[in-house]
mmCIF file of C-alpha atoms in Angstrom:
data_model
loop_
_atom_site.group_PDB
_atom_site.id
_atom_site.type_symbol
_atom_site.label_atom_id
_atom_site.label_comp_id
_atom_site.label_asym_id
_atom_site.label_seq_id
_atom_site.Cartn_x
_atom_site.Cartn_y
_atom_site.Cartn_z
ATOM 1 C CA MET A 1 139.441 106.658 73.482
ATOM 2 C CA PRO A 2 138.096 108.287 76.652
ATOM 3 C CA GLY A 3 134.923 109.225 74.826
ATOM 4 C CA LEU A 4 134.396 105.666 73.633
ATOM 5 C CA PHE A 5 134.944 104.349 77.156
ATOM 6 C CA LEU A 6 132.454 106.804 78.654
ATOM 7 C CA CYS A 7 129.826 105.773 76.121
ATOM 8 C CA ALA A 8 130.383 102.110 76.936
ATOM 9 C CA PHE A 9 130.349 102.829 80.646
ATOM 10 C CA ALA A 10 127.131 104.825 80.398
ATOM 11 C CA GLY A 11 125.543 101.921 78.573
ATOM 12 C CA ALA A 12 126.663 99.536 81.291
ATOM 13 C CA THR A 13 125.012 101.554 84.034
ATOM 14 C CA VAL A 14 121.546 101.723 82.476
ATOM 15 C CA PRO A 15 119.245 99.386 84.483
ATOM 16 C CA ARG A 16 118.273 96.220 82.654
ATOM 17 C CA ALA A 17 114.582 95.556 82.182
ATOM 18 C CA HIS A 18 113.357 92.095 83.107
ATOM 19 C CA ALA A 19 112.110 89.775 80.438
ATOM 20 C CA ASP A 20 108.582 90.071 81.758
ATOM 21 C CA GLY A 21 108.633 93.854 81.188
ATOM 22 C CA ALA A 22 108.641 94.774 84.875
ATOM 23 C CA VAL A 23 108.716 98.505 85.522
ATOM 24 C CA PRO A 24 112.021 99.560 87.120
ATOM 25 C CA LEU A 25 111.810 100.411 90.813
ATOM 26 C CA THR A 26 112.944 103.958 91.558
ATOM 27 C CA LEU A 27 114.392 105.111 94.858
ATOM 28 C CA ASP A 28 111.313 107.267 95.450
ATOM 29 C CA GLN A 29 108.963 104.326 94.877
ATOM 30 C CA ALA A 30 111.007 102.061 97.150
ATOM 31 C CA VAL A 31 110.833 104.571 99.999
ATOM 32 C CA ARG A 32 107.088 105.097 99.555
ATOM 33 C CA LEU A 33 106.287 101.390 99.339
ATOM 34 C CA GLY A 34 108.500 100.578 102.294
ATOM 35 C CA THR A 35 106.954 103.167 104.574
ATOM 36 C CA GLN A 36 103.418 102.126 103.602
ATOM 37 C CA ARG A 37 103.895 98.527 104.771
ATOM 38 C CA ALA A 38 106.356 98.878 107.641
ATOM 39 C CA PRO A 39 105.329 96.879 110.755
ATOM 40 C CA LEU A 40 107.588 99.172 112.782
ATOM 41 C CA LEU A 41 105.338 102.127 111.966
ATOM 42 C CA ASP A 42 102.254 100.056 112.782
ATOM 43 C CA SER A 43 103.831 99.367 116.161
ATOM 44 C CA ARG A 44 104.371 103.082 116.759
ATOM 45 C CA ASP A 45 100.791 103.822 115.683
ATOM 46 C CA ALA A 46 99.562 101.393 118.325
ATOM 47 C CA GLU A 47 101.717 103.127 120.933
ATOM 48 C CA VAL A 48 100.273 106.514 119.939
ATOM 49 C CA ALA A 49 96.744 105.108 120.225
ATOM 50 C CA ALA A 50 97.567 103.685 123.659
ATOM 51 C CA SER A 51 98.903 107.024 124.879
ATOM 52 C CA ARG A 52 95.756 108.783 123.624
ATOM 53 C CA ASP A 53 93.581 106.358 125.547
ATOM 54 C CA ASP A 54 95.608 107.108 128.648
ATOM 55 C CA ALA A 55 95.126 110.821 128.036
ATOM 56 C CA VAL A 56 91.329 110.416 128.058
ATOM 57 C CA ARG A 57 91.250 109.213 131.652
ATOM 58 C CA ALA A 58 93.870 111.708 132.868
ATOM 59 C CA GLY A 59 92.702 114.403 135.296
ATOM 60 C CA ARG A 60 89.437 112.685 136.149
ATOM 61 C CA LEU A 61 88.236 112.096 139.688
ATOM 62 C CA PRO A 62 89.155 108.708 141.146
ATOM 63 C CA ASP A 63 86.426 106.127 141.622
ATOM 64 C CA PRO A 64 84.272 106.566 144.758
ATOM 65 C CA VAL A 65 84.699 104.080 147.575
ATOM 66 C CA LEU A 66 81.694 102.144 148.918
ATOM 67 C CA SER A 67 81.926 101.052 152.550
ATOM 68 C CA PHE A 68 79.645 99.007 154.797
ATOM 69 C CA GLY A 69 79.928 97.479 158.238
ATOM 70 C CA VAL A 70 78.773 97.685 161.869
ATOM 71 C CA ALA A 71 79.441 100.673 164.153
ATOM 72 C CA ASN A 72 79.489 100.706 167.972
ATOM 73 C CA TYR A 73 79.268 96.943 168.211
ATOM 74 C CA PRO A 74 79.567 95.777 171.854
ATOM 75 C CA VAL A 75 82.130 93.118 172.598
ATOM 76 C CA THR A 76 82.014 93.039 176.438
ATOM 77 C CA ALA A 77 79.223 92.405 178.899
ATOM 78 C CA PRO A 78 76.524 93.417 179.307
ATOM 79 C CA GLY A 79 75.087 92.936 175.776
ATOM 80 C CA ALA A 80 78.278 91.546 174.241
ATOM 81 C CA PHE A 81 77.977 90.520 170.624
ATOM 82 C CA SER A 82 74.428 91.699 170.241
ATOM 83 C CA LEU A 83 73.190 94.102 167.584
ATOM 84 C CA ARG A 84 70.187 95.144 169.772
ATOM 85 C CA ALA A 85 71.647 95.439 173.245
ATOM 86 C CA ASP A 86 73.071 98.945 172.815
ATOM 87 C CA SER A 87 71.206 101.842 171.296
ATOM 88 C CA MET A 88 74.393 103.125 169.612
ATOM 89 C CA THR A 89 74.959 99.945 167.593
ATOM 90 C CA MET A 90 74.051 100.341 163.970
ATOM 91 C CA ARG A 91 74.667 98.808 160.584
ATOM 92 C CA THR A 92 76.308 101.299 158.207
ATOM 93 C CA VAL A 93 76.695 101.843 154.517
ATOM 94 C CA GLY A 94 78.551 104.781 153.049
ATOM 95 C CA VAL A 95 80.339 106.255 150.081
ATOM 96 C CA MET A 96 83.516 108.342 149.972
ATOM 97 C CA GLN A 97 84.861 110.461 147.134
ATOM 98 C CA THR A 98 88.443 111.715 147.017
ATOM 99 C CA ILE A 99 88.832 115.060 145.227
ATOM 100 C CA PRO A 100 92.409 115.831 144.168
ATOM 101 C CA SER A 101 93.281 119.479 143.862
ATOM 102 C CA ARG A 102 92.665 121.279 140.612
ATOM 103 C CA ALA A 103 96.435 121.690 140.206
ATOM 104 C CA ALA A 104 96.963 117.936 140.582
ATOM 105 C CA ARG A 105 94.316 117.103 137.999
ATOM 106 C CA GLN A 106 95.694 119.637 135.539
ATOM 107 C CA ALA A 107 99.213 118.285 136.075
ATOM 108 C CA ASP A 108 97.901 114.784 135.375
ATOM 109 C CA ARG A 109 96.350 115.980 132.130
ATOM 110 C CA ASN A 110 99.589 117.719 131.141
ATOM 111 C CA ALA A 111 101.579 114.556 131.822
ATOM 112 C CA ALA A 112 99.231 112.500 129.655
ATOM 113 C CA SER A 113 99.405 115.090 126.872
ATOM 114 C CA ALA A 114 103.197 114.989 127.069
ATOM 115 C CA GLY A 115 103.029 111.215 126.748
ATOM 116 C CA VAL A 116 100.985 111.516 123.548
ATOM 117 C CA ALA A 117 103.462 114.059 122.171
ATOM 118 C CA ALA A 118 106.362 111.745 123.029
ATOM 119 C CA ALA A 119 104.741 108.795 121.257
ATOM 120 C CA GLN A 120 104.016 110.934 118.193
ATOM 121 C CA ALA A 121 107.579 112.279 118.157
ATOM 122 C CA ASP A 122 108.986 108.753 118.358
ATOM 123 C CA ARG A 123 106.742 107.728 115.496
ATOM 124 C CA LEU A 124 107.838 110.679 113.352
ATOM 125 C CA ALA A 125 111.522 110.056 114.117
ATOM 126 C CA LEU A 126 111.131 106.386 113.209
ATOM 127 C CA ALA A 127 109.386 107.306 109.944
ATOM 128 C CA GLN A 128 112.319 109.541 108.995
ATOM 129 C CA ASP A 129 114.849 106.876 109.973
ATOM 130 C CA LEU A 130 112.870 104.276 108.068
ATOM 131 C CA ARG A 131 113.040 106.296 104.862
ATOM 132 C CA GLN A 132 116.823 106.411 105.171
ATOM 133 C CA TRP A 133 117.083 102.682 105.943
ATOM 134 C CA ILE A 134 115.041 101.829 102.857
ATOM 135 C CA ALA A 135 117.096 104.242 100.766
ATOM 136 C CA ASP A 136 120.303 102.604 102.005
ATOM 137 C CA ALA A 137 118.943 99.172 101.048
ATOM 138 C CA TRP A 138 118.031 100.431 97.569
ATOM 139 C CA ILE A 139 121.448 102.086 97.195
ATOM 140 C CA GLU A 140 123.169 98.860 98.245
ATOM 141 C CA GLY A 141 121.355 96.985 95.469
ATOM 142 C CA TRP A 142 122.042 99.708 92.921
ATOM 143 C CA ALA A 143 125.760 99.828 93.788
ATOM 144 C CA ALA A 144 125.996 96.045 93.592
ATOM 145 C CA ARG A 145 124.415 96.187 90.137
ATOM 146 C CA GLN A 146 126.986 98.780 89.026
ATOM 147 C CA ARG A 147 129.835 96.632 90.354
ATOM 148 C CA LEU A 148 128.557 93.571 88.535
ATOM 149 C CA ASP A 149 128.074 95.481 85.268
ATOM 150 C CA LEU A 150 131.565 96.985 85.387
ATOM 151 C CA LEU A 151 133.150 93.594 85.962
ATOM 152 C CA GLN A 152 131.080 91.834 83.306
ATOM 153 C CA ALA A 153 132.153 94.490 80.807
ATOM 154 C CA LEU A 154 135.713 93.109 81.114
ATOM 155 C CA ARG A 155 134.773 89.511 80.337
ATOM 156 C CA GLU A 156 135.032 89.839 76.539
ATOM 157 C CA GLU A 157 138.552 91.279 76.699
ATOM 158 C CA SER A 158 139.625 88.541 79.121
ATOM 159 C CA ASP A 159 138.350 85.878 76.737
ATOM 160 C CA LEU A 160 140.176 87.617 73.880
ATOM 161 C CA ALA A 161 143.457 87.588 75.815
ATOM 162 C CA VAL A 162 143.124 83.843 76.411
ATOM 163 C CA ARG A 163 142.519 83.237 72.687
ATOM 164 C CA VAL A 164 145.488 85.399 71.687
ATOM 165 C CA THR A 165 147.891 83.609 74.058
ATOM 166 C CA ARG A 166 146.739 80.240 72.750
ATOM 167 C CA ALA A 167 147.087 81.376 69.126
ATOM 168 C CA ARG A 168 150.597 82.659 69.756
ATOM 169 C CA LEU A 169 151.489 79.419 71.542
ATOM 170 C CA ARG A 170 150.257 77.344 68.607
ATOM 171 C CA GLY A 171 152.137 79.596 66.213
ATOM 172 C CA GLY A 172 155.385 79.162 68.106
ATOM 173 C CA ASP A 173 155.597 82.856 68.992
ATOM 174 C CA GLY A 174 154.238 82.571 72.562
ATOM 175 C CA ASN A 175 154.889 80.517 75.640
ATOM 176 C CA ALA A 176 152.909 78.381 78.037
ATOM 177 C CA VAL A 177 153.522 80.766 80.934
ATOM 178 C CA ASP A 178 151.612 83.561 79.176
ATOM 179 C CA ALA A 179 148.760 81.191 78.281
ATOM 180 C CA LEU A 180 148.463 80.021 81.878
ATOM 181 C CA ALA A 181 148.654 83.579 83.205
ATOM 182 C CA ALA A 182 145.880 84.730 80.852
ATOM 183 C CA ARG A 183 143.746 81.761 81.850
ATOM 184 C CA ALA A 184 144.328 82.479 85.548
ATOM 185 C CA GLU A 185 143.335 86.104 85.020
ATOM 186 C CA GLN A 186 140.158 84.928 83.291
ATOM 187 C CA ALA A 187 139.325 82.641 86.237
ATOM 188 C CA ALA A 188 140.056 85.429 88.745
ATOM 189 C CA LEU A 189 137.641 87.718 86.902
ATOM 190 C CA ALA A 190 135.004 84.970 86.983
ATOM 191 C CA ASN A 191 135.470 84.735 90.760
ATOM 192 C CA ARG A 192 134.996 88.488 91.132
ATOM 193 C CA ILE A 193 131.853 88.359 88.990
ATOM 194 C CA ASP A 194 130.467 85.514 91.114
ATOM 195 C CA ALA A 195 131.203 87.504 94.275
ATOM 196 C CA ALA A 196 129.511 90.576 92.788
ATOM 197 C CA THR A 197 126.486 88.453 91.843
ATOM 198 C CA ALA A 198 126.245 87.116 95.395
ATOM 199 C CA GLU A 199 126.526 90.661 96.738
ATOM 200 C CA LEU A 200 123.657 91.720 94.481
ATOM 201 C CA ASP A 201 121.552 88.815 95.755
ATOM 202 C CA ARG A 202 122.287 89.809 99.354
ATOM 203 C CA ALA A 203 121.310 93.380 98.597
ATOM 204 C CA ARG A 204 118.043 92.164 97.080
ATOM 205 C CA ALA A 205 117.359 90.151 100.221
ATOM 206 C CA SER A 206 117.889 93.273 102.338
ATOM 207 C CA LEU A 207 115.556 95.285 100.132
ATOM 208 C CA ALA A 208 112.923 92.536 100.332
ATOM 209 C CA ARG A 209 112.576 93.264 104.061
ATOM 210 C CA TRP A 210 110.999 96.603 103.187
ATOM 211 C CA ILE A 211 109.458 96.176 99.728
ATOM 212 C CA PRO A 212 106.517 93.834 99.029
ATOM 213 C CA GLU A 213 106.380 91.412 96.162
ATOM 214 C CA PRO A 214 106.320 91.677 93.193
ATOM 215 C CA GLN A 215 107.899 95.138 93.307
ATOM 216 C CA VAL A 216 111.032 93.865 95.025
ATOM 217 C CA ASP A 217 111.783 91.624 92.028
ATOM 218 C CA ALA A 218 111.675 94.545 89.588
ATOM 219 C CA PRO A 219 114.939 95.931 88.195
ATOM 220 C CA LEU A 220 116.258 99.071 89.844
ATOM 221 C CA ALA A 221 115.776 102.294 87.920
ATOM 222 C CA GLU A 222 118.339 105.025 87.418
ATOM 223 C CA PRO A 223 119.145 106.823 90.672
ATOM 224 C CA PRO A 224 118.447 110.483 91.400
ATOM 225 C CA ASP A 225 121.264 112.965 90.976
ATOM 226 C CA PHE A 226 123.432 112.227 93.982
ATOM 227 C CA THR A 227 125.351 115.454 93.463
ATOM 228 C CA GLN A 228 122.291 117.590 94.316
ATOM 229 C CA LEU A 229 120.560 117.611 97.699
ATOM 230 C CA PRO A 230 116.786 118.215 97.930
ATOM 231 C CA VAL A 231 117.466 120.589 100.844
ATOM 232 C CA PRO A 232 120.669 122.699 100.983
ATOM 233 C CA VAL A 233 123.118 122.057 103.805
ATOM 234 C CA PRO A 234 122.652 125.572 105.310
ATOM 235 C CA THR A 235 118.918 124.863 105.583
ATOM 236 C CA LEU A 236 119.625 121.572 107.323
ATOM 237 C CA GLN A 237 121.841 123.404 109.805
ATOM 238 C CA ARG A 238 119.086 125.931 110.544
ATOM 239 C CA GLU A 239 116.281 123.390 110.890
ATOM 240 C CA VAL A 240 118.168 120.956 113.063
ATOM 241 C CA ASP A 241 115.305 120.638 115.596
ATOM 242 C CA ARG A 242 113.014 119.133 112.944
ATOM 243 C CA GLN A 243 115.386 116.307 112.063
ATOM 244 C CA ALA A 244 114.906 112.701 113.089
ATOM 245 C CA PRO A 245 117.542 112.532 115.866
ATOM 246 C CA MET A 246 116.079 115.671 117.476
ATOM 247 C CA GLN A 247 112.390 114.785 117.263
ATOM 248 C CA PRO A 248 112.051 113.169 120.726
ATOM 249 C CA TRP A 249 113.776 115.972 122.628
ATOM 250 C CA GLN A 250 110.929 118.477 122.698
ATOM 251 C CA ALA A 251 108.607 115.745 123.939
ATOM 252 C CA ARG A 252 111.134 114.807 126.620
ATOM 253 C CA GLU A 253 111.161 118.403 127.799
ATOM 254 C CA ARG A 254 107.359 118.394 127.978
ATOM 255 C CA GLU A 255 107.424 115.191 130.017
ATOM 256 C CA ALA A 256 110.013 116.649 132.388
ATOM 257 C CA GLN A 257 107.921 119.825 132.773
ATOM 258 C CA ALA A 258 104.792 117.746 133.411
ATOM 259 C CA ALA A 259 106.630 115.798 136.131
ATOM 260 C CA LEU A 260 107.628 119.114 137.694
ATOM 261 C CA ASP A 261 104.000 120.305 137.590
ATOM 262 C CA GLN A 262 102.902 117.104 139.293
ATOM 263 C CA ALA A 263 105.470 117.607 142.048
ATOM 264 C CA ARG A 264 104.321 121.196 142.555
ATOM 265 C CA ALA A 265 100.704 120.050 142.706
ATOM 266 C CA THR A 266 101.467 118.098 145.869
ATOM 267 C CA LEU A 267 101.798 121.468 147.636
ATOM 268 C CA HIS A 268 98.056 121.978 147.130
ATOM 269 C CA PRO A 269 95.691 120.180 149.529
ATOM 270 C CA ASP A 270 93.502 117.325 148.346
ATOM 271 C CA TRP A 271 89.919 116.954 149.577
ATOM 272 C CA SER A 272 87.654 114.075 150.393
ATOM 273 C CA VAL A 273 83.898 113.818 151.079
ATOM 274 C CA SER A 274 82.181 110.853 152.715
ATOM 275 C CA LEU A 275 78.516 110.149 153.471
ATOM 276 C CA MET A 276 77.471 107.294 155.751
ATOM 277 C CA TYR A 277 74.004 105.985 156.653
ATOM 278 C CA GLY A 278 73.593 104.030 159.891
ATOM 279 C CA GLN A 279 70.619 101.808 160.662
ATOM 280 C CA ARG A 280 69.923 101.202 164.375
ATOM 281 C CA ALA A 281 67.578 98.914 166.251
ATOM 282 C CA PRO A 282 63.830 99.196 165.677
ATOM 283 C CA ARG A 283 62.119 102.198 167.233
ATOM 284 C CA LEU A 284 65.456 104.048 167.235
ATOM 285 C CA SER A 285 66.356 106.792 164.842
ATOM 286 C CA ASP A 286 68.707 105.997 161.947
ATOM 287 C CA MET A 287 71.852 108.117 161.623
ATOM 288 C CA VAL A 288 73.502 109.992 158.739
ATOM 289 C CA THR A 289 77.160 111.060 158.944
ATOM 290 C CA LEU A 290 78.746 113.581 156.583
ATOM 291 C CA GLN A 291 82.508 114.128 156.720
ATOM 292 C CA VAL A 292 84.824 116.414 154.760
ATOM 293 C CA GLY A 293 88.601 115.811 154.855
ATOM 294 C CA VAL A 294 91.532 117.853 153.622
ATOM 295 C CA SER A 295 95.220 116.966 153.401
ATOM 296 C CA LEU A 296 97.593 119.281 155.242
ATOM 297 C CA PRO A 297 100.924 119.771 153.430
ATOM 298 C CA LEU A 298 102.365 121.673 156.387
ATOM 299 C CA PHE A 299 105.816 120.152 156.705
ATOM 300 C CA THR A 300 107.061 120.327 153.118
ATOM 301 C CA ARG A 301 110.747 120.959 153.616
ATOM 302 C CA ASN A 302 111.886 117.332 153.386
ATOM 303 C CA ARG A 303 108.917 116.007 151.446
ATOM 304 C CA GLN A 304 107.159 118.043 148.774
ATOM 305 C CA ASP A 305 109.908 120.670 148.439
ATOM 306 C CA ARG A 306 112.475 117.948 147.842
ATOM 307 C CA ALA A 307 110.323 116.377 145.142
ATOM 308 C CA VAL A 308 109.852 119.745 143.416
ATOM 309 C CA SER A 309 113.573 120.444 143.539
ATOM 310 C CA ALA A 310 114.400 117.011 142.109
ATOM 311 C CA ARG A 311 111.921 117.335 139.248
ATOM 312 C CA GLN A 312 113.180 120.838 138.413
ATOM 313 C CA GLU A 313 116.765 119.606 138.258
ATOM 314 C CA ALA A 314 115.644 116.706 136.068
ATOM 315 C CA ARG A 315 113.955 119.150 133.690
ATOM 316 C CA ASP A 316 117.129 121.278 133.556
ATOM 317 C CA ALA A 317 119.149 118.160 132.785
ATOM 318 C CA VAL A 318 116.902 117.389 129.814
ATOM 319 C CA GLN A 319 117.278 120.941 128.512
ATOM 320 C CA PHE A 320 121.066 120.792 128.755
ATOM 321 C CA ALA A 321 121.126 117.383 127.085
ATOM 322 C CA ARG A 322 118.923 118.686 124.274
ATOM 323 C CA GLU A 323 121.325 121.556 123.626
ATOM 324 C CA ASP A 324 124.236 119.133 123.490
ATOM 325 C CA ALA A 325 122.285 116.885 121.087
ATOM 326 C CA ARG A 326 121.571 119.928 118.926
ATOM 327 C CA ARG A 327 125.279 120.738 118.697
ATOM 328 C CA ALA A 328 126.132 117.115 117.992
ATOM 329 C CA GLN A 329 123.560 117.025 115.191
ATOM 330 C CA ARG A 330 125.020 120.147 113.581
ATOM 331 C CA GLU A 331 128.452 118.570 113.794
ATOM 332 C CA SER A 332 127.114 115.381 112.207
ATOM 333 C CA ILE A 333 125.561 117.334 109.335
ATOM 334 C CA ALA A 334 128.827 119.176 108.698
ATOM 335 C CA ARG A 335 130.865 115.958 108.729
ATOM 336 C CA ILE A 336 128.490 114.083 106.435
ATOM 337 C CA ALA A 337 128.319 117.075 104.080
ATOM 338 C CA ALA A 338 132.120 117.181 103.936
ATOM 339 C CA ASP A 339 132.235 113.457 103.125
ATOM 340 C CA TRP A 340 129.521 113.834 100.499
ATOM 341 C CA GLN A 341 131.317 116.701 98.770
ATOM 342 C CA GLY A 342 134.574 114.743 98.835
ATOM 343 C CA TRP A 343 132.900 111.696 97.280
ATOM 344 C CA ASN A 344 131.354 113.931 94.617
ATOM 345 C CA ARG A 345 134.799 115.084 93.566
ATOM 346 C CA GLN A 346 136.274 111.585 93.663
ATOM 347 C CA VAL A 347 133.446 110.016 91.659
ATOM 348 C CA ASP A 348 133.690 112.758 89.038
ATOM 349 C CA ARG A 349 137.489 112.356 88.790
ATOM 350 C CA ASP A 350 137.216 108.580 88.495
ATOM 351 C CA ARG A 351 134.538 108.774 85.825
ATOM 352 C CA GLU A 352 136.069 111.544 83.742
ATOM 353 C CA LEU A 353 139.787 110.765 84.069
ATOM 354 C CA LEU A 354 141.015 107.670 85.903
ATOM 355 C CA LEU A 355 138.641 105.049 84.485
ATOM 356 C CA PRO A 356 139.158 106.125 80.843
ATOM 357 C CA LEU A 357 142.933 106.181 81.382
ATOM 358 C CA ALA A 358 142.884 102.726 82.939
ATOM 359 C CA ARG A 359 140.744 101.407 80.070
ATOM 360 C CA ASP A 360 143.076 102.887 77.459
ATOM 361 C CA ARG A 361 146.145 101.508 79.234
ATOM 362 C CA THR A 362 144.686 97.993 79.254
ATOM 363 C CA ARG A 363 143.715 98.133 75.592
ATOM 364 C CA VAL A 364 147.084 99.486 74.520
ATOM 365 C CA ALA A 365 148.882 96.789 76.524
ATOM 366 C CA LEU A 366 146.754 94.042 74.935
ATOM 367 C CA ALA A 367 147.305 95.501 71.464
ATOM 368 C CA ALA A 368 151.057 95.551 72.134
ATOM 369 C CA TYR A 369 150.952 91.899 73.183
ATOM 370 C CA ARG A 370 149.074 90.956 70.027
ATOM 371 C CA GLY A 371 151.838 92.714 68.108
ATOM 372 C CA GLY A 372 154.496 90.564 69.730
ATOM 373 C CA GLY A 373 155.179 92.316 73.039
ATOM 374 C CA PRO A 374 155.174 90.797 76.539
ATOM 375 C CA LEU A 375 151.978 89.849 78.373
ATOM 376 C CA GLN A 376 152.962 91.207 81.795
ATOM 377 C CA PRO A 377 152.116 94.863 81.029
ATOM 378 C CA TRP A 378 148.578 93.772 80.143
ATOM 379 C CA LEU A 379 148.268 91.701 83.334
ATOM 380 C CA ASP A 380 149.437 94.665 85.419
ATOM 381 C CA ALA A 381 147.140 97.106 83.634
ATOM 382 C CA ARG A 382 144.251 94.680 83.869
ATOM 383 C CA ARG A 383 144.589 94.217 87.633
ATOM 384 C CA ASP A 384 144.911 97.949 88.176
ATOM 385 C CA GLU A 385 141.790 98.576 86.104
ATOM 386 C CA ILE A 386 139.762 95.987 88.030
ATOM 387 C CA ALA A 387 140.883 97.479 91.340
ATOM 388 C CA LEU A 388 139.990 100.966 90.115
ATOM 389 C CA ARG A 389 136.552 99.852 88.965
ATOM 390 C CA LEU A 390 135.860 98.271 92.337
ATOM 391 C CA ASP A 391 137.093 101.409 94.107
ATOM 392 C CA TYR A 392 134.856 103.458 91.840
ATOM 393 C CA THR A 393 131.746 101.471 92.734
ATOM 394 C CA ASP A 394 132.655 101.766 96.425
ATOM 395 C CA ALA A 395 132.911 105.532 95.943
ATOM 396 C CA LEU A 396 129.528 105.557 94.189
ATOM 397 C CA ALA A 397 127.943 103.720 97.118
ATOM 398 C CA ALA A 398 129.608 105.992 99.686
ATOM 399 C CA GLN A 399 128.484 109.094 97.778
ATOM 400 C CA ALA A 400 124.899 107.798 97.613
ATOM 401 C CA ARG A 401 124.789 106.833 101.289
ATOM 402 C CA ALA A 402 126.105 110.248 102.333
ATOM 403 C CA TRP A 403 123.468 111.853 100.114
ATOM 404 C CA ALA A 404 120.722 109.757 101.713
ATOM 405 C CA ALA A 405 121.976 110.574 105.207
ATOM 406 C CA LEU A 406 121.392 114.270 104.427
ATOM 407 C CA ALA A 407 118.356 113.995 102.159
ATOM 408 C CA TYR A 408 116.179 112.167 104.706
ATOM 409 C CA LEU A 409 116.923 114.268 107.788
ATOM 410 C CA LEU A 410 113.767 116.377 107.486
ATOM 411 C CA PRO A 411 110.193 115.033 107.474
ATOM 412 C CA ALA A 412 108.793 113.990 104.123
ATOM 413 C CA SER A 413 106.309 116.889 104.154
ATOM 414 C CA THR A 414 109.237 119.326 104.022
ATOM 415 C CA LEU A 415 110.361 118.122 100.615
ATOM 416 C CA SER A 416 108.518 119.098 97.487
ATOM 417 C CA SER A 417 107.323 116.362 95.181
ATOM 418 C CA GLU A 418 109.788 117.657 92.613
ATOM 419 C CA HIS A 419 112.788 116.887 94.806
ATOM 420 C CA LEU A 420 111.492 114.209 97.148
ATOM 421 C CA PRO A 421 113.933 111.315 96.851
#
């Protein structure tokens, strides 16, 4: 009996091919297709490009300033408001160039570079998260298909029970209560099948967000082995800094360090150079003025020193927060791994023991009723079997989601093509 049930169950879980011969969509293909057409990644690419453009202008000298006007213009008598009355009056034109310190320009370049690294890290983290989101959508559809198949496999027996109760009623050996109970059980199963069909349609709608047509309409292929991870848990614990939740932290540290460098650069003086040409009245010599300026960061205690101290404390805060995030990520891996291992054991026990026993109990109860026994044992066994099948598909989905939560923690380049889910 158990062997016959397992054969029937295995047949029920094989993905159905569409009438048009569509190739089944594997989990690997879904993830690849979804990441190739994701607008979210296009958005991150644009942000990376924007940060690179910002990095090009970083550390360059500011634009020069052009000035023009009138110098030594008299406004009181004698010669008020005349450009020729006083020999010192002249029309001027000049240019001034501010020259930030080398430390300031280098700090600006470092800040821009940190911005590029942050944008790239956000893009990489999103790509890893996106792979898991697509995998979860595929798993949701696959689990819904399993639930529908397991419920539809009970339809024939339900129809048989209704026919048997009617035959016994016509033969005078049954009663109307049993016939009505069998019919109600048949209707309840139809309701569950309709709900499972709607759940499958919802799962398809979720998958359609990520997968383009016509691939999204293809049947789902057999899943990978959810009892084997592409990367062992100890490796995940060691390489925690490369995982999606940790990707932005190194970039945040670089940004905090760049802000500290910029604060320290204010301790270095900035320079300025200006050249001015003055045109005086005819027969008088024109004038040229050259000026060099330098900032004097002399009183730094409550200005520059405070800024440096604040930026240093901000950098330390980021480092401490990163260490806490690292510990939290290790904890998360351990908890998910524990759940995954528990679901592995439960799914195996359900498949190998509980589901065959429930199937045998239902068949024996129906056979006993056909031989003249009561119907209630079959109704009880039937309801227990349906509940167990639904619990089993929930366990399958939970096992697969836990697997995906671990399998997609590292970047895609880490996984070999042999094991890439």
